[in-house]
PDB file of C-alpha atoms in Angstrom:
ATOM      1  CA  MET D 102     -55.421  -9.090  84.630  1.00 95.00           C
ATOM      2  CA  LYS D 103     -53.263 -11.581  86.521  1.00 98.00           C
ATOM      3  CA  LEU D 104     -49.546 -10.909  86.337  1.00 98.00           C
ATOM      4  CA  LEU D 105     -46.982 -13.559  87.256  1.00 98.00           C
ATOM      5  CA  LEU D 106     -43.687 -11.874  88.101  1.00 98.00           C
ATOM      6  CA  ASP D 107     -40.477 -13.644  87.178  1.00 98.00           C
ATOM      7  CA  THR D 108     -37.922 -13.945  89.959  1.00 97.00           C
ATOM      8  CA  HIS D 109     -35.875 -10.821  89.236  1.00 96.00           C
ATOM      9  CA  VAL D 110     -38.940  -8.670  88.626  1.00 98.00           C
ATOM     10  CA  LEU D 111     -40.362 -10.013  91.890  1.00 98.00           C
ATOM     11  CA  LEU D 112     -37.195  -9.197  93.843  1.00 97.00           C
ATOM     12  CA  TRP D 113     -37.066  -5.694  92.402  1.00 97.00           C
ATOM     13  CA  ALA D 114     -40.783  -5.054  92.987  1.00 97.00           C
ATOM     14  CA  ALA D 115     -40.439  -6.141  96.609  1.00 96.00           C
ATOM     15  CA  GLY D 116     -37.096  -4.619  97.497  1.00 94.00           C
ATOM     16  CA  ASP D 117     -35.811  -2.137  94.926  1.00 93.00           C
ATOM     17  CA  PRO D 118     -38.621  -0.829  92.675  1.00 94.00           C
ATOM     18  CA  ALA D 119     -36.285   1.775  91.150  1.00 94.00           C
ATOM     19  CA  LYS D 120     -34.619  -1.072  89.217  1.00 94.00           C
ATOM     20  CA  LEU D 121     -37.885  -1.874  87.440  1.00 96.00           C
ATOM     21  CA  PRO D 122     -38.434  -0.480  83.982  1.00 95.00           C
ATOM     22  CA  GLU D 123     -41.073   2.267  84.117  1.00 96.00           C
ATOM     23  CA  GLU D 124     -43.637   0.274  82.121  1.00 96.00           C
ATOM     24  CA  ALA D 125     -43.253  -2.754  84.411  1.00 96.00           C
ATOM     25  CA  ARG D 126     -43.585  -0.587  87.514  1.00 96.00           C
ATOM     26  CA  ALA D 127     -46.774   0.968  86.103  1.00 96.00           C
ATOM     27  CA  MET D 128     -48.269  -2.483  85.464  1.00 97.00           C
ATOM     28  CA  ILE D 129     -47.355  -3.681  88.962  1.00 97.00           C
ATOM     29  CA  GLU D 130     -48.770  -0.561  90.601  1.00 96.00           C
ATOM     30  CA  ASP D 131     -52.036  -0.732  88.623  1.00 97.00           C
ATOM     31  CA  PRO D 132     -54.754  -1.705  91.159  1.00 97.00           C
ATOM     32  CA  ASP D 133     -56.665  -3.518  88.401  1.00 97.00           C
ATOM     33  CA  HIS D 134     -53.875  -6.104  88.148  1.00 98.00           C
ATOM     34  CA  GLN D 135     -53.625  -9.109  90.435  1.00 98.00           C
ATOM     35  CA  LEU D 136     -49.980  -9.768  91.300  1.00 98.00           C
ATOM     36  CA  VAL D 137     -48.878 -13.399  91.524  1.00 98.00           C
ATOM     37  CA  PHE D 138     -45.617 -14.996  92.623  1.00 98.00           C
ATOM     38  CA  SER D 139     -44.654 -18.611  92.124  1.00 98.00           C
ATOM     39  CA  ALA D 140     -43.357 -21.095  94.651  1.00 98.00           C
ATOM     40  CA  ALA D 141     -40.690 -21.706  91.982  1.00 98.00           C
ATOM     41  CA  SER D 142     -39.361 -18.173  92.525  1.00 98.00           C
ATOM     42  CA  LEU D 143     -39.195 -18.681  96.280  1.00 98.00           C
ATOM     43  CA  TRP D 144     -37.380 -21.962  95.720  1.00 98.00           C
ATOM     44  CA  GLU D 145     -34.879 -20.260  93.394  1.00 97.00           C
ATOM     45  CA  ILE D 146     -34.362 -17.400  95.848  1.00 97.00           C
ATOM     46  CA  ALA D 147     -33.871 -19.821  98.756  1.00 97.00           C
ATOM     47  CA  ILE D 148     -31.203 -21.783  96.884  1.00 96.00           C
ATOM     48  CA  LYS D 149     -29.319 -18.778  95.542  1.00 96.00           C
ATOM     49  CA  HIS D 150     -29.611 -16.867  98.843  1.00 95.00           C
ATOM     50  CA  THR D 151     -28.029 -19.835 100.644  1.00 94.00           C
ATOM     51  CA  LEU D 152     -25.216 -19.857  98.067  1.00 95.00           C
ATOM     52  CA  GLY D 153     -24.525 -16.201  98.859  1.00 93.00           C
ATOM     53  CA  ARG D 154     -25.416 -14.792  95.452  1.00 93.00           C
ATOM     54  CA  PRO D 155     -25.342 -10.988  95.790  1.00 90.00           C
ATOM     55  CA  ASP D 156     -28.414 -10.545  93.568  1.00 87.00           C
ATOM     56  CA  PHE D 157     -30.431 -12.855  95.857  1.00 90.00           C
ATOM     57  CA  ARG D 158     -29.962 -11.200  99.238  1.00 87.00           C
ATOM     58  CA  ALA D 159     -33.650 -11.315 100.157  1.00 93.00           C
ATOM     59  CA  GLU D 160     -34.453 -13.602 103.069  1.00 94.00           C
ATOM     60  CA  PRO D 161     -37.003 -16.028 101.543  1.00 96.00           C
ATOM     61  CA  VAL D 162     -39.195 -16.329 104.654  1.00 97.00           C
ATOM     62  CA  LEU D 163     -39.455 -12.559 105.068  1.00 97.00           C
ATOM     63  CA  LEU D 164     -39.967 -12.029 101.346  1.00 97.00           C
ATOM     64  CA  ARG D 165     -42.857 -14.493 101.224  1.00 98.00           C
ATOM     65  CA  ARG D 166     -44.530 -12.944 104.270  1.00 98.00           C
ATOM     66  CA  GLY D 167     -44.104  -9.438 102.853  1.00 97.00           C
ATOM     67  CA  LEU D 168     -45.554 -10.429  99.488  1.00 98.00           C
ATOM     68  CA  LEU D 169     -48.591 -12.048 101.079  1.00 98.00           C
ATOM     69  CA  ASP D 170     -49.064  -9.088 103.430  1.00 98.00           C
ATOM     70  CA  ASN D 171     -49.017  -6.761 100.410  1.00 96.00           C
ATOM     71  CA  GLY D 172     -51.751  -8.573  98.517  1.00 97.00           C
ATOM     72  CA  TYR D 173     -49.736 -10.837  96.227  1.00 98.00           C
ATOM     73  CA  THR D 174     -51.180 -14.271  95.479  1.00 98.00           C
ATOM     74  CA  GLU D 175     -48.960 -17.321  95.832  1.00 98.00           C
ATOM     75  CA  LEU D 176     -49.044 -19.886  93.009  1.00 98.00           C
ATOM     76  CA  ALA D 177     -48.138 -23.438  93.984  1.00 98.00           C
ATOM     77  CA  ILE D 178     -46.412 -25.795  91.578  1.00 98.00           C
ATOM     78  CA  THR D 179     -48.785 -28.517  90.446  1.00 98.00           C
ATOM     79  CA  GLY D 180     -48.410 -31.677  88.412  1.00 98.00           C
ATOM     80  CA  ARG D 181     -50.158 -29.876  85.546  1.00 98.00           C
ATOM     81  CA  HIS D 182     -47.440 -27.221  85.617  1.00 98.00           C
ATOM     82  CA  ALA D 183     -44.681 -29.834  85.740  1.00 98.00           C
ATOM     83  CA  VAL D 184     -46.121 -31.672  82.736  1.00 98.00           C
ATOM     84  CA  ALA D 185     -46.509 -28.383  80.815  1.00 97.00           C
ATOM     85  CA  VAL D 186     -42.731 -27.880  80.991  1.00 97.00           C
ATOM     86  CA  SER D 187     -42.323 -30.832  78.609  1.00 96.00           C
ATOM     87  CA  SER D 188     -44.180 -28.952  75.863  1.00 95.00           C
ATOM     88  CA  LEU D 189     -41.778 -25.987  75.916  1.00 96.00           C
ATOM     89  CA  PRO D 190     -39.172 -25.685  73.172  1.00 95.00           C
ATOM     90  CA  PRO D 191     -35.563 -26.086  74.392  1.00 92.00           C
ATOM     91  CA  LEU D 192     -34.687 -22.387  74.201  1.00 94.00           C
ATOM     92  CA  HIS D 193     -33.558 -21.993  77.800  1.00 88.00           C
ATOM     93  CA  LYS D 194     -32.171 -24.484  80.312  1.00 92.00           C
ATOM     94  CA  ASP D 195     -32.985 -22.698  83.586  1.00 96.00           C
ATOM     95  CA  PRO D 196     -35.532 -24.974  85.327  1.00 97.00           C
ATOM     96  CA  PHE D 197     -36.998 -22.155  87.422  1.00 97.00           C
ATOM     97  CA  ASP D 198     -37.641 -19.966  84.390  1.00 97.00           C
ATOM     98  CA  ARG D 199     -39.089 -22.887  82.441  1.00 97.00           C
ATOM     99  CA  MET D 200     -41.494 -23.577  85.317  1.00 98.00           C
ATOM    100  CA  LEU D 201     -42.601 -19.925  85.393  1.00 98.00           C
ATOM    101  CA  ILE D 202     -43.242 -20.003  81.648  1.00 98.00           C
ATOM    102  CA  ALA D 203     -45.247 -23.221  81.977  1.00 97.00           C
ATOM    103  CA  GLN D 204     -47.247 -21.830  84.899  1.00 98.00           C
ATOM    104  CA  ALA D 205     -48.093 -18.596  83.094  1.00 98.00           C
ATOM    105  CA  SER D 206     -49.227 -20.520  80.054  1.00 96.00           C
ATOM    106  CA  ALA D 207     -51.221 -23.121  82.002  1.00 97.00           C
ATOM    107  CA  GLU D 208     -52.908 -20.493  84.183  1.00 97.00           C
ATOM    108  CA  GLY D 209     -53.553 -17.928  81.444  1.00 96.00           C
ATOM    109  CA  MET D 210     -51.462 -15.234  83.151  1.00 97.00           C
ATOM    110  CA  SER D 211     -49.026 -12.758  81.691  1.00 98.00           C
ATOM    111  CA  LEU D 212     -45.445 -13.411  82.786  1.00 98.00           C
ATOM    112  CA  LEU D 213     -43.509 -10.190  83.365  1.00 98.00           C
ATOM    113  CA  THR D 214     -39.784 -10.530  82.719  1.00 98.00           C
ATOM    114  CA  VAL D 215     -36.614  -8.628  81.932  1.00 96.00           C
ATOM    115  CA  ASP D 216     -34.914 -11.764  80.575  1.00 96.00           C
ATOM    116  CA  PRO D 217     -34.596 -11.859  76.764  1.00 96.00           C
ATOM    117  CA  LEU D 218     -34.302 -15.677  76.794  1.00 95.00           C
ATOM    118  CA  ILE D 219     -37.668 -16.014  78.531  1.00 96.00           C
ATOM    119  CA  ALA D 220     -39.195 -13.540  76.085  1.00 96.00           C
ATOM    120  CA  ARG D 221     -38.303 -15.848  73.177  1.00 96.00           C
ATOM    121  CA  TYR D 222     -40.944 -18.357  74.291  1.00 95.00           C
ATOM    122  CA  PRO D 223     -44.410 -18.262  72.790  1.00 90.00           C
ATOM    123  CA  GLY D 224     -47.249 -17.383  75.057  1.00 88.00           C
ATOM    124  CA  PRO D 225     -48.354 -14.643  77.420  1.00 93.00           C
ATOM    125  CA  ILE D 226     -44.916 -13.152  78.128  1.00 97.00           C
ATOM    126  CA  GLN D 227     -44.171  -9.440  78.434  1.00 96.00           C
ATOM    127  CA  MET D 228     -40.561  -8.317  78.442  1.00 96.00           C
ATOM    128  CA  PHE D 229     -39.385  -4.915  79.609  1.00 93.00           C
TER     129      PHE D 229
END
């Protein structure tokens, strides 16, 4: 199964796995699951890291390299993903989260999240 990690789950998986809920950590550690990160998450991390947000301390270049070196697959943002955002109900205004939801839906992946707003969307979303 392909698992797309939302930005916070991705940061915790890469840098502080103890913050992950046990069920999420088990799914991420399962060798039968393919772990995927979105360019949208890197973009969000880059912006918020530059702004000095304490919850986005990861250096984006090093994070990306570490994810790739550890077998994660990078998912680019395509026009198909951008268009899919327009079909989402207006439950959440965060453009990065909306892109992740659209990507998971368009690609048939499960999106792992800890965000209750994301979990309100229909589709392949698993909240922990």
